[in-house]
Short mmCIF file of C-alpha atoms in Angstrom, two decimals:
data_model
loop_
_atom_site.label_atom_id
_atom_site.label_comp_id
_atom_site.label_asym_id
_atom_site.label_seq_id
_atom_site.Cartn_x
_atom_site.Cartn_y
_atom_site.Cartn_z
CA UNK A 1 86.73 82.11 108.51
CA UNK A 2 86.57 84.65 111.09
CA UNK A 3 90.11 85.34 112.93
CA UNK A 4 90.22 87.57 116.21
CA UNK A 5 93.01 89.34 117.91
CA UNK A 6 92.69 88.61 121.64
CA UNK A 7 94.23 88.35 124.61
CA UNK A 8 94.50 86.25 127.88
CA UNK A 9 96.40 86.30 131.01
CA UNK A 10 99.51 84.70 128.88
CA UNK A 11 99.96 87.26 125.86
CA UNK A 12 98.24 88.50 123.21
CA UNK A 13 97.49 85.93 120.07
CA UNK A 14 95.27 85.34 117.23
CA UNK A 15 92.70 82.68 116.59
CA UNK A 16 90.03 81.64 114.45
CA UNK A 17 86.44 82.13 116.14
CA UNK A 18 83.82 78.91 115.74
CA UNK A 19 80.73 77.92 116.75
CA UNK A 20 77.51 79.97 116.89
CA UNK A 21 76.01 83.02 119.27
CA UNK A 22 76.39 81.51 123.38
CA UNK A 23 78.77 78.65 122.13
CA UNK A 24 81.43 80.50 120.06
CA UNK A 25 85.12 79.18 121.28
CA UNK A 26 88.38 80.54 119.72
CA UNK A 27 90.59 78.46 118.28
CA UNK A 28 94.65 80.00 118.37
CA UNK A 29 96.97 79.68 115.25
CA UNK A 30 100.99 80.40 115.61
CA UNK A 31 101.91 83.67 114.62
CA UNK A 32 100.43 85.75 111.85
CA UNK A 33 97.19 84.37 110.31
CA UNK A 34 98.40 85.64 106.55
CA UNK A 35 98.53 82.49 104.64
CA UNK A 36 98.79 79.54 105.56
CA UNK A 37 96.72 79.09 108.93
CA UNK A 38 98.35 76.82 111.11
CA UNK A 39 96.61 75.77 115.15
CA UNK A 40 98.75 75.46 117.62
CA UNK A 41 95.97 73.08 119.14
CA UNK A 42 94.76 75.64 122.02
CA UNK A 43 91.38 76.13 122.08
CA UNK A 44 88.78 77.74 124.79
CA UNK A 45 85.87 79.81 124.95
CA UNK A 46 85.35 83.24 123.31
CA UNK A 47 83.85 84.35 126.46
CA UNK A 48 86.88 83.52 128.67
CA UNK A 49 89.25 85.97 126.71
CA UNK A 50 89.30 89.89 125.35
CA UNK A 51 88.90 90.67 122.08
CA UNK A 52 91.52 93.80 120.74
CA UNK A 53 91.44 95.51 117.17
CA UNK A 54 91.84 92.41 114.98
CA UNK A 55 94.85 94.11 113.36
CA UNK A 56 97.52 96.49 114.06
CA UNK A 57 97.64 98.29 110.88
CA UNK A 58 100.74 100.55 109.64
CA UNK A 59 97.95 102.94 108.14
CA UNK A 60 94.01 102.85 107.99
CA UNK A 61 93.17 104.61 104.97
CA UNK A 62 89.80 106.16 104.96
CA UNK A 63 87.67 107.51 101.48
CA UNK A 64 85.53 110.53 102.23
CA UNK A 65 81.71 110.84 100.60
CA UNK A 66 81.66 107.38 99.08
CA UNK A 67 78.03 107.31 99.70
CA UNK A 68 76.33 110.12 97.81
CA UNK A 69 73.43 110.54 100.82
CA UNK A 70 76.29 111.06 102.73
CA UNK A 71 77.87 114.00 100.83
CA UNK A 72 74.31 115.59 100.43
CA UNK A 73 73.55 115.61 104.44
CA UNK A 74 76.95 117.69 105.07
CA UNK A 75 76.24 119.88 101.88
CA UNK A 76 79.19 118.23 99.80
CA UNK A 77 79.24 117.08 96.50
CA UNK A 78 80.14 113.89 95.21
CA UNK A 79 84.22 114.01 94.25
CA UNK A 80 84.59 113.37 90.85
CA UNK A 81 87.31 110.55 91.74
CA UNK A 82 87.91 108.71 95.41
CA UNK A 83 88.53 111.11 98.12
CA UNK A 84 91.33 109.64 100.48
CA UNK A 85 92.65 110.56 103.64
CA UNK A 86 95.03 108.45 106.55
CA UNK A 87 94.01 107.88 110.46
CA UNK A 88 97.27 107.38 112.52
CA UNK A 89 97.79 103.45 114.16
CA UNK A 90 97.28 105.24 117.24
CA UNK A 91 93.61 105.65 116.87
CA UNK A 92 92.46 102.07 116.24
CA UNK A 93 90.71 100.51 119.57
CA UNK A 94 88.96 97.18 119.29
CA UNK A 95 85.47 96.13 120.17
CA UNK A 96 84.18 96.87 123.79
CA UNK A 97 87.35 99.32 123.95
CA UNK A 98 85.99 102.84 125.24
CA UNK A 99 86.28 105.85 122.56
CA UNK A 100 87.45 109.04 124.42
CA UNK A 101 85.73 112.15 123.68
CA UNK A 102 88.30 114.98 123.48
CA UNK A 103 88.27 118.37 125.16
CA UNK A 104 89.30 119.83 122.22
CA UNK A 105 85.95 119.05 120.54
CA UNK A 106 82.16 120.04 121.10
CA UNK A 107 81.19 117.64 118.60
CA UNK A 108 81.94 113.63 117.59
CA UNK A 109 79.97 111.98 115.75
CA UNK A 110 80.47 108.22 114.58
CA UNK A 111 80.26 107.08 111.20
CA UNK A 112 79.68 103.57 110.76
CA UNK A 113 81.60 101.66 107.30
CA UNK A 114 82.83 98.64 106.07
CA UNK A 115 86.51 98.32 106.16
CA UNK A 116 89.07 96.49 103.80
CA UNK A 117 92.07 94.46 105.60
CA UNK A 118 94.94 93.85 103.16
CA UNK A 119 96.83 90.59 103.17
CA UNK A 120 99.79 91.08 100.91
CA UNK A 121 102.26 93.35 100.11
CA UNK A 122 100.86 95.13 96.84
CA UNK A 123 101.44 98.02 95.09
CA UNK A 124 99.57 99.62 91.67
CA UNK A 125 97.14 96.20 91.71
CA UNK A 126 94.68 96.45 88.82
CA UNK A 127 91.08 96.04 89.63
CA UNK A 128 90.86 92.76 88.34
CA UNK A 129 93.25 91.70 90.90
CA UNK A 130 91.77 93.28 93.63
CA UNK A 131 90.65 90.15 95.35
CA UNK A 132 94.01 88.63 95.07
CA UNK A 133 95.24 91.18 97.82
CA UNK A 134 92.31 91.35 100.14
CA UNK A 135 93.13 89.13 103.66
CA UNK A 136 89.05 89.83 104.74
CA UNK A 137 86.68 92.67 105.96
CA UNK A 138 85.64 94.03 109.55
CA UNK A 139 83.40 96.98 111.14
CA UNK A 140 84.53 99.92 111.35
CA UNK A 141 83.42 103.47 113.19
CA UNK A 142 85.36 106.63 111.65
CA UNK A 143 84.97 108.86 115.02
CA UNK A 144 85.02 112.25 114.28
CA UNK A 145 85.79 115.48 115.75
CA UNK A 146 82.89 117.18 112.98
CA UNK A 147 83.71 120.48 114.45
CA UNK A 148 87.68 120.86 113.83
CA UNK A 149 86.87 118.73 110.63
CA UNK A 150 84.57 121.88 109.53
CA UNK A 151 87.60 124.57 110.78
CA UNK A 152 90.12 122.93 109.53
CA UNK A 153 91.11 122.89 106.06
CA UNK A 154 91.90 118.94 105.71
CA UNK A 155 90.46 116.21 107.64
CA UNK A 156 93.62 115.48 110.05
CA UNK A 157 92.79 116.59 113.33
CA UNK A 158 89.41 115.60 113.11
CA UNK A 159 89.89 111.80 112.28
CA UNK A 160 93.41 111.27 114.00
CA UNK A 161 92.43 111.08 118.17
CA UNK A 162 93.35 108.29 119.95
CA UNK A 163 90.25 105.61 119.56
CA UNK A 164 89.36 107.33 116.93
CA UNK A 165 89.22 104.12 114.84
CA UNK A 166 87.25 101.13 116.08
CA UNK A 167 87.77 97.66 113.96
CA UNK A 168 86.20 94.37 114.54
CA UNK A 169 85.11 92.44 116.55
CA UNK A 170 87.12 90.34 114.12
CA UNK A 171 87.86 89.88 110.38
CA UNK A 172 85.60 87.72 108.01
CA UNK A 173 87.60 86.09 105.35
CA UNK A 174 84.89 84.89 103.18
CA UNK A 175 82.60 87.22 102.50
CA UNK A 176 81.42 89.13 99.16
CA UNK A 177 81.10 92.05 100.07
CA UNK A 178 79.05 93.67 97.09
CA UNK A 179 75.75 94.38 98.87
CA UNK A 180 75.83 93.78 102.88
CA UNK A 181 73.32 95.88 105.16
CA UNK A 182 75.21 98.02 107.17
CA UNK A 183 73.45 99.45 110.26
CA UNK A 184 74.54 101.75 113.10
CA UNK A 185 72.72 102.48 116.36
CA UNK A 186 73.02 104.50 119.31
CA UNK A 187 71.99 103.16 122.52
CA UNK A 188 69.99 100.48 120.93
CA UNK A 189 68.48 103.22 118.15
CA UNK A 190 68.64 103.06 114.63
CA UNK A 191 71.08 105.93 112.84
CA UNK A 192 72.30 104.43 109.56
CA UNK A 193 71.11 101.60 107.58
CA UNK A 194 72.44 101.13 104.05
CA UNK A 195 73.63 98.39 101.96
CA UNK A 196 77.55 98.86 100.82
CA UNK A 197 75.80 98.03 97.48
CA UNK A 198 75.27 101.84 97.45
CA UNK A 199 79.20 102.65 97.37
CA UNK A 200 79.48 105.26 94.47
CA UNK A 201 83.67 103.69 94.10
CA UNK A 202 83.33 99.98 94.73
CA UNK A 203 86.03 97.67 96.52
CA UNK A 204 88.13 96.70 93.94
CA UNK A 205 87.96 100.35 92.57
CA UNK A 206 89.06 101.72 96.13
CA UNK A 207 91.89 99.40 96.25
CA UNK A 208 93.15 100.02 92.79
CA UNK A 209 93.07 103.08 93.02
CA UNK A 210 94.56 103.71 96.96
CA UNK A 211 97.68 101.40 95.71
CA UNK A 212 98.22 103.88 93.02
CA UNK A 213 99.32 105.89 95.41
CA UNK A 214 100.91 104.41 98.04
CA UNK A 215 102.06 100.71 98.49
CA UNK A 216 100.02 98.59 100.88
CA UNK A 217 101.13 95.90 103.27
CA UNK A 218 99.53 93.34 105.26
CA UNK A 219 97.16 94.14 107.93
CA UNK A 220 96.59 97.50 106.27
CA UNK A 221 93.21 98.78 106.44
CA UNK A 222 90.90 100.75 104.07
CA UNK A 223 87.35 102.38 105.43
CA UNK A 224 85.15 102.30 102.53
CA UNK A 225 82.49 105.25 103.69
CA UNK A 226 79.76 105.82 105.75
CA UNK A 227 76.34 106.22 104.45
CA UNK A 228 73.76 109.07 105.52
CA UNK A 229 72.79 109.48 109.21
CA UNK A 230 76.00 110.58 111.09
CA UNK A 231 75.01 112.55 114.41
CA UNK A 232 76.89 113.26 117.38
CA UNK A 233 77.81 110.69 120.11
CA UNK A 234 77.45 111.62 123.97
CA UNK A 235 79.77 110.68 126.82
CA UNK A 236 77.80 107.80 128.34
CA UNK A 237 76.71 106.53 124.95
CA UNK A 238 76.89 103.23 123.36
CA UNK A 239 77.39 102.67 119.87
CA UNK A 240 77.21 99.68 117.67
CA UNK A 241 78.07 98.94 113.88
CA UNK A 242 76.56 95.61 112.50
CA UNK A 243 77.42 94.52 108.67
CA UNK A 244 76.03 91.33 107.36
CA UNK A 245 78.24 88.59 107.45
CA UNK A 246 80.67 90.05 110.02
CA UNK A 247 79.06 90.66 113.21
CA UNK A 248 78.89 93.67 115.41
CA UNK A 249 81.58 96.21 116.52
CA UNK A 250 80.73 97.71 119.98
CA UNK A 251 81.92 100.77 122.13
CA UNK A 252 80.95 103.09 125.01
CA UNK A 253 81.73 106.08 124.94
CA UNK A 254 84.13 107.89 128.23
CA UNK A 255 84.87 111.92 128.50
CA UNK A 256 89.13 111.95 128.26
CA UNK A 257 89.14 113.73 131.39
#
């Protein structure tokens, strides 16, 4: 199942998206779609309303070097156990939202990943359970400021600009996730193409261990990595993560000025 955020000329709702690519309608269910999914009997075509984030999360949670290419192109080793850090709610845009380069920085780069929703309340969850607390999965571009992430002594201020975050274009509920080709371009070119098969901590590893730390609540997102290839994004560029199974997260990107 794939459920969307969007919004219309009436509010903003969610919906479950059907059909295939020129025919796709969205279908809207009352409320939340955690549990239960319930339609409210409204249904109309994808192309007639905007897409947003597909969640509002209380905090994305993003794991740093999970691919070891990725480590190796910035001259990092490989932590010896999952290296976390938080983007703020404020910097999660959806698909076709712009992502606004800051004055601040002389150098953003994207970095494409699969990301984690959460769909119940959980706390300390044992691998094995994983699954049990996972709502679905989305793209995801970690947007960073690679300059102030080199000055800086933590990652903060490099990760936490508004639109820093882009998620969707919707979740995927049904999906393994093991080994999905993961590909980013920019303006139409080929930057990163990996398979999340490569993760060095796997899902149900990242999860265990994340809500050892901190409890996790629905709509809650975790960025799994980004594989090798990062570069730096241009004001006037487009860039696009695909995953297997999910679809295609897409954003321009406009100077903040």
């Amino acid at each position: 199942m794939r459920i969307a955020r969007f919004s219309t000329g009436e509010g903003v709702s969610f919906g479950v998206v059907e059909g295939g690519p020129g025919e796709e309608f969205i279908s809207t269910v009352s409320g939340h779609p955690f549990g239960q999914v319930q339609f409210t009997g409204e249904r109309q075509p994808l192309s007639q309303v905007r897409l947003l984030a597909p969640m509002l999360p209380s905090k994305v949670v993003a794991i740093g070097r999970n691919y070891a290419d990725h480590a190796k192109e910035l001259g990092n080793e490989v932590p010896e156990e999952p290296l976390i850090f938080l983007k703020p709610s404020t910097s999660v845009i959806g698909d076709g939202e712009a992502i606004a380069y800051p004055a601040l920085s002389d150098r953003v780069d994207f970095e494409g990943e699969l990301a984690v929703v959460i769909g119940r309340l959980c706390r300390e969850v044992p691998v094995d359970r994983v699954k049990d607390v996972i709502f679905g999965y989305t793209c995801a571009n970690d947007v960073t400021a690679r300059d102030l992430q080199k000055k800086d002594v933590q990652f903060t201020r490099a990760k936490s600009f508004d639109t820093f975050c882009p998620l969707g274009p919707w979740i995927q509920t049904d999906l393994d996730p093991s080994d999905l080709a993961l590909t980013t371009t920019v303006n139409g070119e080929v930057r990163q193409s990996a398979r999340t098969s490569q993760l060095i901590n796997d899902i149900p590893a990242l999860v265990a261990y994340v809500s050892a730390v901190m409890t996790l609540i629905p709509g809650d997102v975790i960025l799994t990595g980004t594989p090798a290839g990062v570069g730096p994004l241009e004001v006037g560029d487009e860039v696009s993560v695909g995953i297997e199974g999910i679809g295609t997260l897409t954003n321009k990107v406009v100077s903040r000025d």
